């Protein structure tokens, strides 16, 4: 099993930045990828970005390209999501997940999920 734990959420004004962290413990060596998803109130959980552990290849939802950057620190088993130029519509609970071998953008491809961290962007 892998246990992802998110941190770094909070309240930020529109145009600001936040960096989310996801520390993964357990059998991380068997994990194909780590992904970030988000869920706004009343909305379905959606893919944001993912990174493949083996080579660092990154994947983004089209609408997030240019503002969001995913990265990893293998030594710390930690994945980061740098979010810039935040907008009120980015307000959501952000989840980190481990898995992705059946498609890194597919929610059901991930086996292990963190509890989520709240990001609120004020206008």
PDB file of C-alpha atoms in Angstrom:
ATOM      1  CA  UNK A   1       0.000   0.000   0.000  1.00  0.00           C
ATOM      2  CA  UNK A   2       0.902   3.643  -0.477  1.00  0.00           C
ATOM      3  CA  UNK A   3      -0.257   6.432   1.794  1.00  0.00           C
ATOM      4  CA  UNK A   4      -0.305   9.907   0.205  1.00  0.00           C
ATOM      5  CA  UNK A   5      -0.573  12.868   2.556  1.00  0.00           C
ATOM      6  CA  UNK A   6      -1.266  16.330   1.164  1.00  0.00           C
ATOM      7  CA  UNK A   7      -0.302  19.665   2.658  1.00  0.00           C
ATOM      8  CA  UNK A   8       0.061  23.277   1.619  1.00  0.00           C
ATOM      9  CA  UNK A   9      -3.515  24.303   0.969  1.00  0.00           C
ATOM     10  CA  UNK A  10      -4.976  27.532   2.251  1.00  0.00           C
ATOM     11  CA  UNK A  11      -6.568  30.843   1.400  1.00  0.00           C
ATOM     12  CA  UNK A  12      -4.999  33.005  -1.291  1.00  0.00           C
ATOM     13  CA  UNK A  13      -6.089  36.025  -3.278  1.00  0.00           C
ATOM     14  CA  UNK A  14      -6.721  35.809  -6.983  1.00  0.00           C
ATOM     15  CA  UNK A  15      -3.456  36.080  -8.887  1.00  0.00           C
ATOM     16  CA  UNK A  16      -1.486  34.539  -6.057  1.00  0.00           C
ATOM     17  CA  UNK A  17       0.404  31.262  -5.826  1.00  0.00           C
ATOM     18  CA  UNK A  18       0.402  28.140  -3.696  1.00  0.00           C
ATOM     19  CA  UNK A  19       2.557  25.043  -3.634  1.00  0.00           C
ATOM     20  CA  UNK A  20       0.935  21.811  -2.584  1.00  0.00           C
ATOM     21  CA  UNK A  21       2.989  18.895  -1.326  1.00  0.00           C
ATOM     22  CA  UNK A  22       2.188  15.206  -1.308  1.00  0.00           C
ATOM     23  CA  UNK A  23       4.361  12.958   0.827  1.00  0.00           C
ATOM     24  CA  UNK A  24       3.998   9.291  -0.059  1.00  0.00           C
ATOM     25  CA  UNK A  25       4.888   6.499   2.322  1.00  0.00           C
ATOM     26  CA  UNK A  26       4.712   2.730   1.993  1.00  0.00           C
ATOM     27  CA  UNK A  27       5.434   0.774  -1.203  1.00  0.00           C
ATOM     28  CA  UNK A  28       6.224   3.824  -3.284  1.00  0.00           C
ATOM     29  CA  UNK A  29       8.744   1.916  -5.390  1.00  0.00           C
ATOM     30  CA  UNK A  30       5.861   0.005  -6.979  1.00  0.00           C
ATOM     31  CA  UNK A  31       3.903   3.131  -7.862  1.00  0.00           C
ATOM     32  CA  UNK A  32       3.600   3.974 -11.546  1.00  0.00           C
ATOM     33  CA  UNK A  33       2.632   7.614 -11.125  1.00  0.00           C
ATOM     34  CA  UNK A  34       1.377  10.231  -8.712  1.00  0.00           C
ATOM     35  CA  UNK A  35      -1.513  12.420  -9.688  1.00  0.00           C
ATOM     36  CA  UNK A  36      -3.290  15.525  -8.501  1.00  0.00           C
ATOM     37  CA  UNK A  37      -7.037  15.819  -8.778  1.00  0.00           C
ATOM     38  CA  UNK A  38      -9.447  18.429  -7.486  1.00  0.00           C
ATOM     39  CA  UNK A  39     -13.085  18.577  -6.560  1.00  0.00           C
ATOM     40  CA  UNK A  40     -15.117  21.749  -6.250  1.00  0.00           C
ATOM     41  CA  UNK A  41     -18.438  21.811  -4.368  1.00  0.00           C
ATOM     42  CA  UNK A  42     -21.149  20.105  -6.377  1.00  0.00           C
ATOM     43  CA  UNK A  43     -18.699  19.070  -9.075  1.00  0.00           C
ATOM     44  CA  UNK A  44     -17.069  15.805 -10.045  1.00  0.00           C
ATOM     45  CA  UNK A  45     -13.467  15.164  -9.163  1.00  0.00           C
ATOM     46  CA  UNK A  46     -11.267  16.137 -12.080  1.00  0.00           C
ATOM     47  CA  UNK A  47      -7.732  15.455 -13.208  1.00  0.00           C
ATOM     48  CA  UNK A  48      -5.190  18.242 -12.754  1.00  0.00           C
ATOM     49  CA  UNK A  49      -1.721  16.822 -13.334  1.00  0.00           C
ATOM     50  CA  UNK A  50       0.361  13.672 -12.961  1.00  0.00           C
ATOM     51  CA  UNK A  51       3.998  12.647 -12.933  1.00  0.00           C
ATOM     52  CA  UNK A  52       5.516   9.262 -13.668  1.00  0.00           C
ATOM     53  CA  UNK A  53       7.905   8.089 -10.991  1.00  0.00           C
ATOM     54  CA  UNK A  54      10.320   6.283 -13.309  1.00  0.00           C
ATOM     55  CA  UNK A  55      11.293   9.151 -15.582  1.00  0.00           C
ATOM     56  CA  UNK A  56       9.494  12.245 -14.335  1.00  0.00           C
ATOM     57  CA  UNK A  57       7.321  12.518 -17.413  1.00  0.00           C
ATOM     58  CA  UNK A  58       4.483  14.950 -16.698  1.00  0.00           C
ATOM     59  CA  UNK A  59       0.881  15.163 -17.807  1.00  0.00           C
ATOM     60  CA  UNK A  60      -1.542  18.061 -17.444  1.00  0.00           C
ATOM     61  CA  UNK A  61      -5.177  18.791 -17.964  1.00  0.00           C
ATOM     62  CA  UNK A  62      -5.269  21.096 -20.950  1.00  0.00           C
ATOM     63  CA  UNK A  63      -6.772  23.978 -18.992  1.00  0.00           C
ATOM     64  CA  UNK A  64      -4.024  23.810 -16.352  1.00  0.00           C
ATOM     65  CA  UNK A  65      -1.033  23.988 -18.678  1.00  0.00           C
ATOM     66  CA  UNK A  66       1.050  27.075 -18.122  1.00  0.00           C
ATOM     67  CA  UNK A  67      -0.270  27.877 -14.643  1.00  0.00           C
ATOM     68  CA  UNK A  68       0.304  24.595 -12.804  1.00  0.00           C
ATOM     69  CA  UNK A  69       3.559  22.666 -12.559  1.00  0.00           C
ATOM     70  CA  UNK A  70       3.982  19.198 -11.101  1.00  0.00           C
ATOM     71  CA  UNK A  71       7.369  18.002  -9.904  1.00  0.00           C
ATOM     72  CA  UNK A  72       8.856  15.326  -7.681  1.00  0.00           C
ATOM     73  CA  UNK A  73      11.644  14.757  -5.213  1.00  0.00           C
ATOM     74  CA  UNK A  74      12.461  11.063  -5.353  1.00  0.00           C
ATOM     75  CA  UNK A  75      14.680  11.179  -2.284  1.00  0.00           C
ATOM     76  CA  UNK A  76      11.803  12.528  -0.220  1.00  0.00           C
ATOM     77  CA  UNK A  77       9.072  10.506  -1.966  1.00  0.00           C
ATOM     78  CA  UNK A  78       7.278  13.791  -2.371  1.00  0.00           C
ATOM     79  CA  UNK A  79       5.356  15.300  -5.260  1.00  0.00           C
ATOM     80  CA  UNK A  80       4.620  18.997  -5.578  1.00  0.00           C
ATOM     81  CA  UNK A  81       2.005  21.024  -7.391  1.00  0.00           C
ATOM     82  CA  UNK A  82       3.001  24.624  -7.967  1.00  0.00           C
ATOM     83  CA  UNK A  83      -0.034  26.731  -8.780  1.00  0.00           C
ATOM     84  CA  UNK A  84       0.387  30.248 -10.119  1.00  0.00           C
ATOM     85  CA  UNK A  85      -2.012  32.973 -11.235  1.00  0.00           C
ATOM     86  CA  UNK A  86      -4.747  31.379  -9.196  1.00  0.00           C
ATOM     87  CA  UNK A  87      -8.355  32.151  -9.999  1.00  0.00           C
ATOM     88  CA  UNK A  88     -11.495  31.865  -7.866  1.00  0.00           C
ATOM     89  CA  UNK A  89     -12.552  28.925 -10.034  1.00  0.00           C
ATOM     90  CA  UNK A  90      -9.488  27.037  -8.805  1.00  0.00           C
ATOM     91  CA  UNK A  91     -11.162  26.815  -5.404  1.00  0.00           C
ATOM     92  CA  UNK A  92     -11.509  23.124  -4.573  1.00  0.00           C
ATOM     93  CA  UNK A  93     -10.257  20.306  -2.422  1.00  0.00           C
ATOM     94  CA  UNK A  94      -7.058  19.030  -4.008  1.00  0.00           C
ATOM     95  CA  UNK A  95      -6.293  15.339  -3.747  1.00  0.00           C
ATOM     96  CA  UNK A  96      -3.071  13.453  -4.291  1.00  0.00           C
ATOM     97  CA  UNK A  97      -3.259   9.886  -5.524  1.00  0.00           C
ATOM     98  CA  UNK A  98      -0.914   6.996  -6.261  1.00  0.00           C
ATOM     99  CA  UNK A  99      -1.339   4.559  -9.118  1.00  0.00           C
ATOM    100  CA  UNK A 100      -2.149   5.579 -12.663  1.00  0.00           C
ATOM    101  CA  UNK A 101      -0.928   2.471 -14.469  1.00  0.00           C
ATOM    102  CA  UNK A 102      -4.213   2.205 -16.367  1.00  0.00           C
ATOM    103  CA  UNK A 103      -4.102   5.783 -17.553  1.00  0.00           C
ATOM    104  CA  UNK A 104      -2.590   8.682 -15.631  1.00  0.00           C
ATOM    105  CA  UNK A 105      -5.510  11.027 -16.334  1.00  0.00           C
ATOM    106  CA  UNK A 106      -8.187   8.551 -15.269  1.00  0.00           C
ATOM    107  CA  UNK A 107      -9.534   8.888 -11.740  1.00  0.00           C
ATOM    108  CA  UNK A 108     -10.308   5.175 -11.469  1.00  0.00           C
ATOM    109  CA  UNK A 109      -6.732   4.318 -12.428  1.00  0.00           C
ATOM    110  CA  UNK A 110      -5.501   5.420  -8.998  1.00  0.00           C
ATOM    111  CA  UNK A 111      -5.527   3.029  -6.090  1.00  0.00           C
ATOM    112  CA  UNK A 112      -4.523   5.163  -3.123  1.00  0.00           C
ATOM    113  CA  UNK A 113      -5.810   8.588  -2.191  1.00  0.00           C
ATOM    114  CA  UNK A 114      -4.952  11.223   0.338  1.00  0.00           C
ATOM    115  CA  UNK A 115      -7.489  13.058   2.464  1.00  0.00           C
ATOM    116  CA  UNK A 116      -7.263  16.219   0.406  1.00  0.00           C
ATOM    117  CA  UNK A 117      -6.260  19.780   1.142  1.00  0.00           C
ATOM    118  CA  UNK A 118      -8.540  22.780   0.731  1.00  0.00           C
ATOM    119  CA  UNK A 119      -7.518  25.575  -1.625  1.00  0.00           C
ATOM    120  CA  UNK A 120      -9.632  28.714  -1.540  1.00  0.00           C
ATOM    121  CA  UNK A 121      -9.005  31.586  -3.932  1.00  0.00           C
ATOM    122  CA  UNK A 122     -10.712  34.841  -3.075  1.00  0.00           C
ATOM    123  CA  UNK A 123     -11.615  37.438  -5.680  1.00  0.00           C
TER     124      UNK A 123
END
